[in-house]
Coordinates of C-alpha atoms and ligand atoms in Angstrom, one line a residue:
X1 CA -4.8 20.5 6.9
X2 CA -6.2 22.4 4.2
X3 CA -5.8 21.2 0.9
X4 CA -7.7 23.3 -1.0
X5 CA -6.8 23.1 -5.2
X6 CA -7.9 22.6 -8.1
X7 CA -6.3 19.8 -9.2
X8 CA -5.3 19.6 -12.8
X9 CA -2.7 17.1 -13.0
X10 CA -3.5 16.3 -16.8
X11 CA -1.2 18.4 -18.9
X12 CA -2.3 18.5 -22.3
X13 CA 0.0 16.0 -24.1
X14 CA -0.7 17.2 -27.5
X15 CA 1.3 19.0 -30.1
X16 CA 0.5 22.7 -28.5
X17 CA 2.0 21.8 -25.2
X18 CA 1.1 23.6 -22.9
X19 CA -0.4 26.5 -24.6
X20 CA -3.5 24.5 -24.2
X21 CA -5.5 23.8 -21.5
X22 CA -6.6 20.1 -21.0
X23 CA -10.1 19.4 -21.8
X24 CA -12.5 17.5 -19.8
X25 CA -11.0 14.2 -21.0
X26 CA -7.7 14.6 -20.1
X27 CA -8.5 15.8 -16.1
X28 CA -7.7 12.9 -14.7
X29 CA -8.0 14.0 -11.2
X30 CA -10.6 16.9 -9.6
X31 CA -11.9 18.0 -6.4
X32 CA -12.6 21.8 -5.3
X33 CA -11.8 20.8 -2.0
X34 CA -9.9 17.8 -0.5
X35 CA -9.5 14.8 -2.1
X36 CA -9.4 11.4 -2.9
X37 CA -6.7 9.2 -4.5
X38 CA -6.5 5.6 -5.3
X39 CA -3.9 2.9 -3.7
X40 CA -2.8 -0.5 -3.7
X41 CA -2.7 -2.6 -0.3
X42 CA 1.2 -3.7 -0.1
X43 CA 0.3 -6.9 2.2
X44 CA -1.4 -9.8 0.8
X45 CA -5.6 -10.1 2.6
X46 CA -6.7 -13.6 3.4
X47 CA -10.1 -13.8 2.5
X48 CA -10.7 -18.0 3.6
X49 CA -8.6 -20.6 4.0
X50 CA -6.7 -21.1 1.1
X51 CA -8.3 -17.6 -0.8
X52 CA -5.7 -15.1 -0.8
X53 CA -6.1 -11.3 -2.2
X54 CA -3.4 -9.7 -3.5
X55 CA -3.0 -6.1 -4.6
X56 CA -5.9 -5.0 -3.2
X57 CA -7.8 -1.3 -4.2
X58 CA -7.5 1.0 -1.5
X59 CA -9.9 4.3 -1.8
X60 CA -8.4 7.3 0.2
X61 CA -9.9 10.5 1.0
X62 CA -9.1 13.8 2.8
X63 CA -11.1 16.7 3.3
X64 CA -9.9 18.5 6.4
X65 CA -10.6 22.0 6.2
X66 CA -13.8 21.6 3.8
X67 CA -16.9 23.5 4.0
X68 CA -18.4 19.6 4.6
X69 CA -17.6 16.2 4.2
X70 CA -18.6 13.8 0.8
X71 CA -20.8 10.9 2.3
X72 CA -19.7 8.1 0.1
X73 CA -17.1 7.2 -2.1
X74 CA -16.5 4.6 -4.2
X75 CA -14.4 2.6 -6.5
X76 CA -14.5 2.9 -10.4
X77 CA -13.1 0.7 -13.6
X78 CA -13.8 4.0 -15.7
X79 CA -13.9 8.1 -15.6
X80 CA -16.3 8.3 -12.7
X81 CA -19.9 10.0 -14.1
X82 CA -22.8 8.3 -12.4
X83 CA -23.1 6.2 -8.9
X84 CA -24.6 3.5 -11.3
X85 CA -21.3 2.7 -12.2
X86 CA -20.0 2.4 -9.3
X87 CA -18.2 -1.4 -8.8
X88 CA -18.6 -1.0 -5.0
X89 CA -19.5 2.1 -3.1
X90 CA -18.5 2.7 1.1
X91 CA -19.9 5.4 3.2
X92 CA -17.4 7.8 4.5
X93 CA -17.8 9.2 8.5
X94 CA -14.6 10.9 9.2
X95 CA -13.1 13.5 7.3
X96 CA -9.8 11.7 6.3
X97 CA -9.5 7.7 6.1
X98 CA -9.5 4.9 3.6
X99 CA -11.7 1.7 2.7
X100 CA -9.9 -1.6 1.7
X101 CA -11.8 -2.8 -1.7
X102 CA -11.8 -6.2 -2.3
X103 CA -10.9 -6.0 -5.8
X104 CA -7.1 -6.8 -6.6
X105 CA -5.5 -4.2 -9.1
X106 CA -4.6 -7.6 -10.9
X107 CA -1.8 -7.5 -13.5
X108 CA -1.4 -3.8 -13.1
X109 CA 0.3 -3.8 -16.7
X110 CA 1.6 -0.2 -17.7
X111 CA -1.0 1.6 -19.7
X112 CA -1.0 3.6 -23.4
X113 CA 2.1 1.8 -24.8
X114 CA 4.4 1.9 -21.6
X115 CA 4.7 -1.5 -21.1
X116 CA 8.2 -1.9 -23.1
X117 CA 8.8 1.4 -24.6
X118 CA 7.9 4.6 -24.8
X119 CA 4.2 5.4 -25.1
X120 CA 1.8 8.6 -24.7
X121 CA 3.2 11.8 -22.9
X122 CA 1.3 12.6 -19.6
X123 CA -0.2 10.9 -16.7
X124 CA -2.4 8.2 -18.0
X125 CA -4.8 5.7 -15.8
X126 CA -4.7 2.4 -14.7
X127 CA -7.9 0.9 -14.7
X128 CA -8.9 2.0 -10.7
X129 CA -10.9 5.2 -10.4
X130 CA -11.8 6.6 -6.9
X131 CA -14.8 9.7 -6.8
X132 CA -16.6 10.9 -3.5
X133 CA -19.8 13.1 -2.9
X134 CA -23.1 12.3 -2.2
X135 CA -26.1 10.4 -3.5
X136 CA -26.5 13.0 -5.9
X137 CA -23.1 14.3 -7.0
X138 CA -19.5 13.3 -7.3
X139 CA -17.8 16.4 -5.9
X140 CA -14.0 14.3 -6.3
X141 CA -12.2 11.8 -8.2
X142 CA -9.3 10.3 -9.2
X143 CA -7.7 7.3 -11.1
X144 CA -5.0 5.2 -10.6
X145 CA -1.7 6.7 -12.3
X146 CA 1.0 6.0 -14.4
X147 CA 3.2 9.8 -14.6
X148 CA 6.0 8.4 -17.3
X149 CA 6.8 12.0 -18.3
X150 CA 5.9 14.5 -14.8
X151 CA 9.3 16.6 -15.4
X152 CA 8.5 16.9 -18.9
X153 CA 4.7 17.7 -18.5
X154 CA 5.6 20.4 -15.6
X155 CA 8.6 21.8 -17.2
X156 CA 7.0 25.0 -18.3
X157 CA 6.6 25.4 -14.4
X158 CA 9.0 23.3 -12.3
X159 CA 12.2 23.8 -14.8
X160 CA 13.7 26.6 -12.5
X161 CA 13.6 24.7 -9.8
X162 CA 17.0 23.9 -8.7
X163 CA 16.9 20.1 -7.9
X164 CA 17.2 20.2 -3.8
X165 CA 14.2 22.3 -4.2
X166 CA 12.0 19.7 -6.1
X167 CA 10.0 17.0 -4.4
X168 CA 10.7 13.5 -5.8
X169 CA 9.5 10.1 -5.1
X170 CA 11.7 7.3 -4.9
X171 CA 12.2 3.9 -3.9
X172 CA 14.2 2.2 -1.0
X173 CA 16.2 -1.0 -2.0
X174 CA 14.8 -0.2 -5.9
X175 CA 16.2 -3.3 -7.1
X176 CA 14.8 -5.5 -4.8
X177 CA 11.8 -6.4 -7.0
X178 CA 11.3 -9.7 -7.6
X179 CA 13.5 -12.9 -6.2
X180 CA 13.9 -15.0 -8.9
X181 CA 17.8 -15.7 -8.2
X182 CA 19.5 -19.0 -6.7
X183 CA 17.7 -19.9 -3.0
X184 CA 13.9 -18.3 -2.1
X185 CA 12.3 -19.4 1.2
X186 CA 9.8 -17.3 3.2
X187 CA 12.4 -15.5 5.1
X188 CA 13.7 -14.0 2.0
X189 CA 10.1 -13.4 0.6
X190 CA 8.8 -11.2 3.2
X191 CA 12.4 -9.1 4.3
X192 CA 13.8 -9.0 1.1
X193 CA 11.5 -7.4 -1.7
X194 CA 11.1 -4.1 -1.0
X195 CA 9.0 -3.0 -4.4
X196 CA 6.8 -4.9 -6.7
X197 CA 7.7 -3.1 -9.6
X198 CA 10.7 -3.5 -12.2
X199 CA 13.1 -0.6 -12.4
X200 CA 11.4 0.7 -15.8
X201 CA 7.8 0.3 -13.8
X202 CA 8.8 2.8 -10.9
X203 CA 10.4 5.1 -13.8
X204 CA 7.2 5.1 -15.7
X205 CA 5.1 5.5 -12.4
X206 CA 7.3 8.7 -11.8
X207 CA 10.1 7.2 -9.1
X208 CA 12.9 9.6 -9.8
X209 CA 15.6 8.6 -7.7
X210 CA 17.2 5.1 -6.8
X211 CA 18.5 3.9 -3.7
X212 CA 21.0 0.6 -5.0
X213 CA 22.8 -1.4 -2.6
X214 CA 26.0 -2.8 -4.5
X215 CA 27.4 -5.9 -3.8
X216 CA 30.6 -7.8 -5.9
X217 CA 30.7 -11.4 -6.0
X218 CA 34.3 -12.6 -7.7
X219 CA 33.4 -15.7 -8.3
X220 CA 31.6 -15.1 -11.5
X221 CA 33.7 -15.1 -14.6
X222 CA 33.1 -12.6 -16.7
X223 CA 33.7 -8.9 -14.6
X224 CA 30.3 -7.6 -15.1
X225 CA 28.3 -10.9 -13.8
X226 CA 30.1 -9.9 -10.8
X227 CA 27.8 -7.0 -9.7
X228 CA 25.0 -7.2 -8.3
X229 CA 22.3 -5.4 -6.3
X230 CA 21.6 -6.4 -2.8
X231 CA 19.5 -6.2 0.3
X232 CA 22.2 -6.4 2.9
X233 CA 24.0 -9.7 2.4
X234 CA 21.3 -10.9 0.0
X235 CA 22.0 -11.5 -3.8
X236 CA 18.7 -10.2 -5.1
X237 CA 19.5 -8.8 -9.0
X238 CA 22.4 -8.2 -11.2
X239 CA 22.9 -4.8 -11.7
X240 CA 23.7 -4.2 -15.2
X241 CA 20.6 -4.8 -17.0
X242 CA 18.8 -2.7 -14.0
X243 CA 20.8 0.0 -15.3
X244 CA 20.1 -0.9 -19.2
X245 CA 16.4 -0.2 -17.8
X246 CA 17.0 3.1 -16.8
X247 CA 19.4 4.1 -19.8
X248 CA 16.2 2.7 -22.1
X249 CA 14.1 5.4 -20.1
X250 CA 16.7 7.9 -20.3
X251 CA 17.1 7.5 -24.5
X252 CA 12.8 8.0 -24.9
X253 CA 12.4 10.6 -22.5
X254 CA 13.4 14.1 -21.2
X255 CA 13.0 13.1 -17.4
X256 CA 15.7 13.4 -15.1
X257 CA 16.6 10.4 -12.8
X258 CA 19.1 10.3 -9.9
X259 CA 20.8 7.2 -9.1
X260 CA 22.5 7.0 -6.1
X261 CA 25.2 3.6 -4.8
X262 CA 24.3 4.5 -1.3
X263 CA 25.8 0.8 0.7
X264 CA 28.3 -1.7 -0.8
X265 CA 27.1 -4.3 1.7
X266 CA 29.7 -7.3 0.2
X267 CA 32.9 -7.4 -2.0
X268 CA 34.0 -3.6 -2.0
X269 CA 36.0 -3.3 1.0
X270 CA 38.7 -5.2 2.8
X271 CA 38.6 -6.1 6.5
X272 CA 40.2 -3.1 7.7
X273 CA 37.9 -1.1 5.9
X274 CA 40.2 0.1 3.1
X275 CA 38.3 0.4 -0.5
X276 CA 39.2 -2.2 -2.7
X277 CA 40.1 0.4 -6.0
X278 CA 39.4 -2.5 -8.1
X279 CA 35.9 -3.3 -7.7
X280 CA 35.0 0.4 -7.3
X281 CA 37.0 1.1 -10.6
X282 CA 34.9 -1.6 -12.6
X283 CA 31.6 -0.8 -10.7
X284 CA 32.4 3.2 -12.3
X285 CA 33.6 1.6 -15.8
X286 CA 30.1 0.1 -15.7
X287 CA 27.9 2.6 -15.1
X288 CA 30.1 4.8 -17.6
X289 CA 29.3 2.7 -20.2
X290 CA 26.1 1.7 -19.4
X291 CA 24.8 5.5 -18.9
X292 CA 27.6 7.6 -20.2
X293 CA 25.7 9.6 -22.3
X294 CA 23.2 10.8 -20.3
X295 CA 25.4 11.5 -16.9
X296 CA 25.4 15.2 -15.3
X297 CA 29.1 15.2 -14.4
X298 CA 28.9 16.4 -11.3
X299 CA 32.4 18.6 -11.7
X300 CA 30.5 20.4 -14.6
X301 CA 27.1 21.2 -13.1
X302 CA 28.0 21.4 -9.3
X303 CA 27.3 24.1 -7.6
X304 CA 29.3 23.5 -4.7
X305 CA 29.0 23.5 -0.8
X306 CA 25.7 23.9 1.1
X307 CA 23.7 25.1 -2.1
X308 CA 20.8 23.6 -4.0
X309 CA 22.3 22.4 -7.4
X310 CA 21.6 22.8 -10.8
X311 CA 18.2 23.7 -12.4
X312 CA 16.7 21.0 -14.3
X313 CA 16.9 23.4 -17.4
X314 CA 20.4 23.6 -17.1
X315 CA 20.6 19.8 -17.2
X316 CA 17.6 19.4 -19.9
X317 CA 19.5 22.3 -21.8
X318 CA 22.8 19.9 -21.6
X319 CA 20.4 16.9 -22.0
X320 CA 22.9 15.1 -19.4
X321 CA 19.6 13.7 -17.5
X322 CA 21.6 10.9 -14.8
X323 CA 23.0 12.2 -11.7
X324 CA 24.9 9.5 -10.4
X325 CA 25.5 9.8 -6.0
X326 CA 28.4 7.9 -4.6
X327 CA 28.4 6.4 -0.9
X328 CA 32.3 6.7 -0.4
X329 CA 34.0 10.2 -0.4
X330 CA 37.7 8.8 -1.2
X331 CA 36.1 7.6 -4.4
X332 CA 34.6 10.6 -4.7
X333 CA 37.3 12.4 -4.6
X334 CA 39.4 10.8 -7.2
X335 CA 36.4 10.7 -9.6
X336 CA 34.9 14.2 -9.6
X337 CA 32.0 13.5 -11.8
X338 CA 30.9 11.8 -9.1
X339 CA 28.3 13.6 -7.0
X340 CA 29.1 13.3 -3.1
X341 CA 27.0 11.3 -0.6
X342 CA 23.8 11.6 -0.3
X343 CA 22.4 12.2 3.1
X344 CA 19.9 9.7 4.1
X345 CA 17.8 10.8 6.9
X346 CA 17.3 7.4 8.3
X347 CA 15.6 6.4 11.8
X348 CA 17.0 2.5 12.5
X349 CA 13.8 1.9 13.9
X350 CA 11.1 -0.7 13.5
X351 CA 8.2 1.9 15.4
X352 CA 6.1 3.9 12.7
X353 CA 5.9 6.6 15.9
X354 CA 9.7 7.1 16.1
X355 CA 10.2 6.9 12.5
X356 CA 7.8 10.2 11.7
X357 CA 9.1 11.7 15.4
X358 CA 12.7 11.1 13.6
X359 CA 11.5 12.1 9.9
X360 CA 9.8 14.8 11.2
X361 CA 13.0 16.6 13.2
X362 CA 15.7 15.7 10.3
X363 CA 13.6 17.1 7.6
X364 CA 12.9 20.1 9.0
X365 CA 16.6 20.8 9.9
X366 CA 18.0 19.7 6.5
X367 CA 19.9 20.5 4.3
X368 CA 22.6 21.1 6.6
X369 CA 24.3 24.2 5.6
X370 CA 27.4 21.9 5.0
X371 CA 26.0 19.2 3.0
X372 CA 28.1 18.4 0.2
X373 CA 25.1 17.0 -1.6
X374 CA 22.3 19.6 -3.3
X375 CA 19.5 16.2 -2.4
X376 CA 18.7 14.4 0.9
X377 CA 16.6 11.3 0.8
X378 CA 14.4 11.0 3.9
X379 CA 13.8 6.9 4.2
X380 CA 9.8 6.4 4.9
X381 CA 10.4 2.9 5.9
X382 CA 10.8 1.2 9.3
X383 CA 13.4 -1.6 9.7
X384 CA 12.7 -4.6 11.2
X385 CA 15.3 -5.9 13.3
X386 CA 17.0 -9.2 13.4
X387 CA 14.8 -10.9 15.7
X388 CA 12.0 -9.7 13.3
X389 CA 13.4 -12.0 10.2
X390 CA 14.7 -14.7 12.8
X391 CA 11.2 -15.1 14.3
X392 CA 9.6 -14.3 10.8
X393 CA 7.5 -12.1 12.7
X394 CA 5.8 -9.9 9.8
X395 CA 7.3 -8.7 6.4
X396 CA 8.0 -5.5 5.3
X397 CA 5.0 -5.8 3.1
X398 CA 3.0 -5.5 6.4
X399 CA 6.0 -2.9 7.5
X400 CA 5.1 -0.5 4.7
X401 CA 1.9 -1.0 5.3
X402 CA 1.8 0.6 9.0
X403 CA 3.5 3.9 7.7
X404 CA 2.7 4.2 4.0
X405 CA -1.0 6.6 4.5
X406 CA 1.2 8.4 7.1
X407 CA 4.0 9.0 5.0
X408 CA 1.2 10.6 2.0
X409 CA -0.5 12.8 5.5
X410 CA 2.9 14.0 6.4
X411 CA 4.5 15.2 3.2
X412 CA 1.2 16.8 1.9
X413 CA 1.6 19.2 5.6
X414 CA 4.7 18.8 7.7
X415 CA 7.4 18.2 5.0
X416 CA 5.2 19.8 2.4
X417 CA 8.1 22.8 2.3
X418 CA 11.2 21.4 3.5
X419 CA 10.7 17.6 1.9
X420 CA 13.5 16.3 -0.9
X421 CA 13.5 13.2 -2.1
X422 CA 10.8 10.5 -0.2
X423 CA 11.8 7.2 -0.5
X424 CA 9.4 4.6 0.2
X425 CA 9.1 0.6 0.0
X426 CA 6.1 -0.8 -1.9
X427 CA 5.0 2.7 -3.6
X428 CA 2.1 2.1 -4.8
X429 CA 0.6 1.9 -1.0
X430 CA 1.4 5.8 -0.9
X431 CA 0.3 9.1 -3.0
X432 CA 3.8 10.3 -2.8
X433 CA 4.4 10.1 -6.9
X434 CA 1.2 12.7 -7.3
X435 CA 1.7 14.7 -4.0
X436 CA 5.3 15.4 -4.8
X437 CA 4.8 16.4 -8.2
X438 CA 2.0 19.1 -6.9
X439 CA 4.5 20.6 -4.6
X440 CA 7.0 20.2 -7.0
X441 CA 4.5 23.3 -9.2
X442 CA 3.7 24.7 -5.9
X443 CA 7.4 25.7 -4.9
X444 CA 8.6 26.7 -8.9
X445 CA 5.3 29.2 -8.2
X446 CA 6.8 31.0 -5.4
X447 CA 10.1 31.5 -7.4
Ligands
NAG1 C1 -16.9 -7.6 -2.4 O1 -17.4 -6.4 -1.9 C2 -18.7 -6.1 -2.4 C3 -19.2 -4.8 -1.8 O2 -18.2 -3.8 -1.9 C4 -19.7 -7.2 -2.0 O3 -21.0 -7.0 -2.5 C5 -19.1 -8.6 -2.5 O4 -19.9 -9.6 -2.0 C6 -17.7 -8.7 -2.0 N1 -17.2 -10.0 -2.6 C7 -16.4 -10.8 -1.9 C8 -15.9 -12.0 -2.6 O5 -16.2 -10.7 -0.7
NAG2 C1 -1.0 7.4 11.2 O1 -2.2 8.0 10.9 C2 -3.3 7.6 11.6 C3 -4.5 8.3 11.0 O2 -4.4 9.7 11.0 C4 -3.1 7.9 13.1 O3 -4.2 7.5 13.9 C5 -1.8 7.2 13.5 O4 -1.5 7.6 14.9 C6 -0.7 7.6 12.6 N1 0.5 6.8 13.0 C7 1.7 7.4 13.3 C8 2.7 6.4 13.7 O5 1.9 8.6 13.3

């Protein structure tokens, strides 16, 4: 693979916009061929007996197709100038590959005024820098990224794009962050949380789109208690201040986010199947409410059968940011603001090797010429199979693990043209936020 730019991914954030190039302090990440990138290890590292690391630095490199390899490359708490600074420094003997640090990313708060609200435009770094060269130079580097405002940052470039075209980043079971609800036990810990990060975390990392499994529970009493989002039969979160999260992103910034109810595993259907109206009605009465502003009806900026959709100027121009997907087409159909399913190009499989020999057949043959939907999400994630969670036999921490550096290697070459939306579990263990907004500029380019 030759990846072979210039990377720039620091758009100036200042009152000229654009018509200024960044200077030296805002690139945040260079290499004139290759490169590196930063990543956090999804599974937890025991160290001794009872010494546990979590959130380990990963350091990342590729430079196939170079003119020669960088021999070292290390890790970095600031802009990398000198190997003096280095907090730890590995040698590098292959031309792609990564090093396990064993310093833990730690708090991993959201940087320049993010935390809560909105902060400074543009990608800003965590504290993790990565740079390679040799004894003498750094030839690469990197930080650790937050990208709260990509779409905003690229518009000048990506805002033709019509939104099947762009590449987006987004999260598997996105609400399955943290268990804090009625019953925990180690079952639940390692095959339920699928992300370590709060809905407005991914959002300001640059995770576009939302996969939310929808479950209704009537015993609560007040109707919107009654929602909640699930993994499978699992109450994990309820769902309506997830979605005051993402209306509080919407309201500071000019990013467009797609939301999409994909599975109601509980509470939304009766045994024979039929749709309960009821639930479906208040689930939709919610999210009106909660989001109505900001929603793209999909009746007004459709573009119908087997084509790509809107461009996000025409939705920035409308400044309706929140395309909200629907799972079942009978509610679909009596809702037309609705947009229709959402193909997920999902393996079933708990094998890394049939997952990318699956990924790598269904992206390259979607869209389908039919699809009702302008997006398709392909699912980076294995799934582990009942026996898996009976026997407690890994987590999908370790899960994501095994394919996360493969998904990053496949969707900067195989799906680097075809690719959609990329949902992962556990992010931060892939590039896919930085790698997707690159091709993102790379296909608006070709226009
Ligand atoms: C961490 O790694 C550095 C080298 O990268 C090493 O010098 C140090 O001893 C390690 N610390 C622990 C606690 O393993
Ligand atoms: C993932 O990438 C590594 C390194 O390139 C490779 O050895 C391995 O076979 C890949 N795994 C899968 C399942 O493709």
């Amino acid at each position: 693979m030759a990846v072979s730019w210039y990377a720039v991914l620091a758009l100036a954030a200042t009152a000229l916009g654009a018509t200024i190039g960044p200077t030296e302090k805002q690139i945040l990440e260079k290499s004139a061929c290759g490169r590196v990138w930063v990543t956090v290890h999804s599974p937890e590292i025991r160290l001794a007996a009872s010494v546990t690391l979590l959130d380990a630095v990963e350091l990342n490199w590729d430079f196939n197709g170079c003119f020669s390899t960088p021999t070292q490359i290390g890790l970095f708490d600031d802009r990398p100038q000198s190997w003096n600074n280095a907090l730890a420094v590995f040698r590098v003997t292959s031309v792609e590959g990564h090093v396990i640090t064993n310093m833990s990313l730690g708090a991993g708060t959201l940087p320049a005024g993010w935390a809560t609200g909105a902060g400074t435009k543009g990608p800003q770094c965590l504290w993790p820098w990565v740079a390679a060269g040799d004894n003498n130079e750094i030839r690469a580097f990197n930080c650790l990224k937050i990208q709260p405002t990509w779409m905003e940052d690229a518009g000048p470039k990506i805002n033709n794009l019509r939104i099947g075209d762009l590449a987006i980043a987004g999260t598997h079971n996105a609400g399955a962050w943290k268990f804090d609800t009625e019953v925990s036990s180690v079952s639940r810990d390692s095959f339920v949380l699928c992300q370590d990060r709060s809905i407005w975390g991914q959002l300001v990392h640059g995770i576009r789109y939302f996969d939310f499994r929808i479950a209704y529970y009537d015993f609560y009493d007040k109707e919107e208690d009654r929602y909640w989002l699930n993994h499978n039969l699992i109450r994990v979160r309820p769902l309506v201040p997830l979605l005051r999260e993402i209306r509080a992103f919407l309201d500071v910034t000019r990013e467009v986010v797609f939301l999409d109810a994909h599975h109601f595993p509980v509470g939304f259907y009766q045994p024979d199947g039929a749709p309960i109206r009821s639930v479906h009605t208040g689930l939709l009465q919610i999210v009106q409410r909660e989001l109505g502003p900001h929603l793209a009806l999909a009746n007004q900026f459709g573009t119908g059968i087997g084509t790509r959709g809107p461009t996000l100027q025409t939705l920035i121009n409308a400044n309706k940011r929140l395309l909200f997907s629907y799972v079942d087409n009978s509610i679909v159909s009596q809702n037309p603001w609705l947009w229709p399913i959402l193909p997920h190009l999902w393996a079933n499989t708990n094998s890394p090797t049939e997952l990318f020999q699956y990924l790598d057949r269904a992206i390259a043959s979607s869209p389908s010429p039919s699809a009702r939907s302008p997006l398709f999400s392909a699912m980076a994630q294995t799934t582990p199979t009942v026996l898996d969670i009976l026997f407690l036999r890994g987590s999908l921490r370790d899960n994501a693990d095994a394919v996360n550096r493969n998904v990053t290697a496949r969707l900067a070459t195989r799906w680097r043209t075809q690719a959609n939306i990329i949902s992962t579990d556990f992010f931060l263990g892939n590039d896919v936020v930085d790698l997707s907004i690159m091709i993102s500029v790379e296909r608006a380019s070709r226009l």
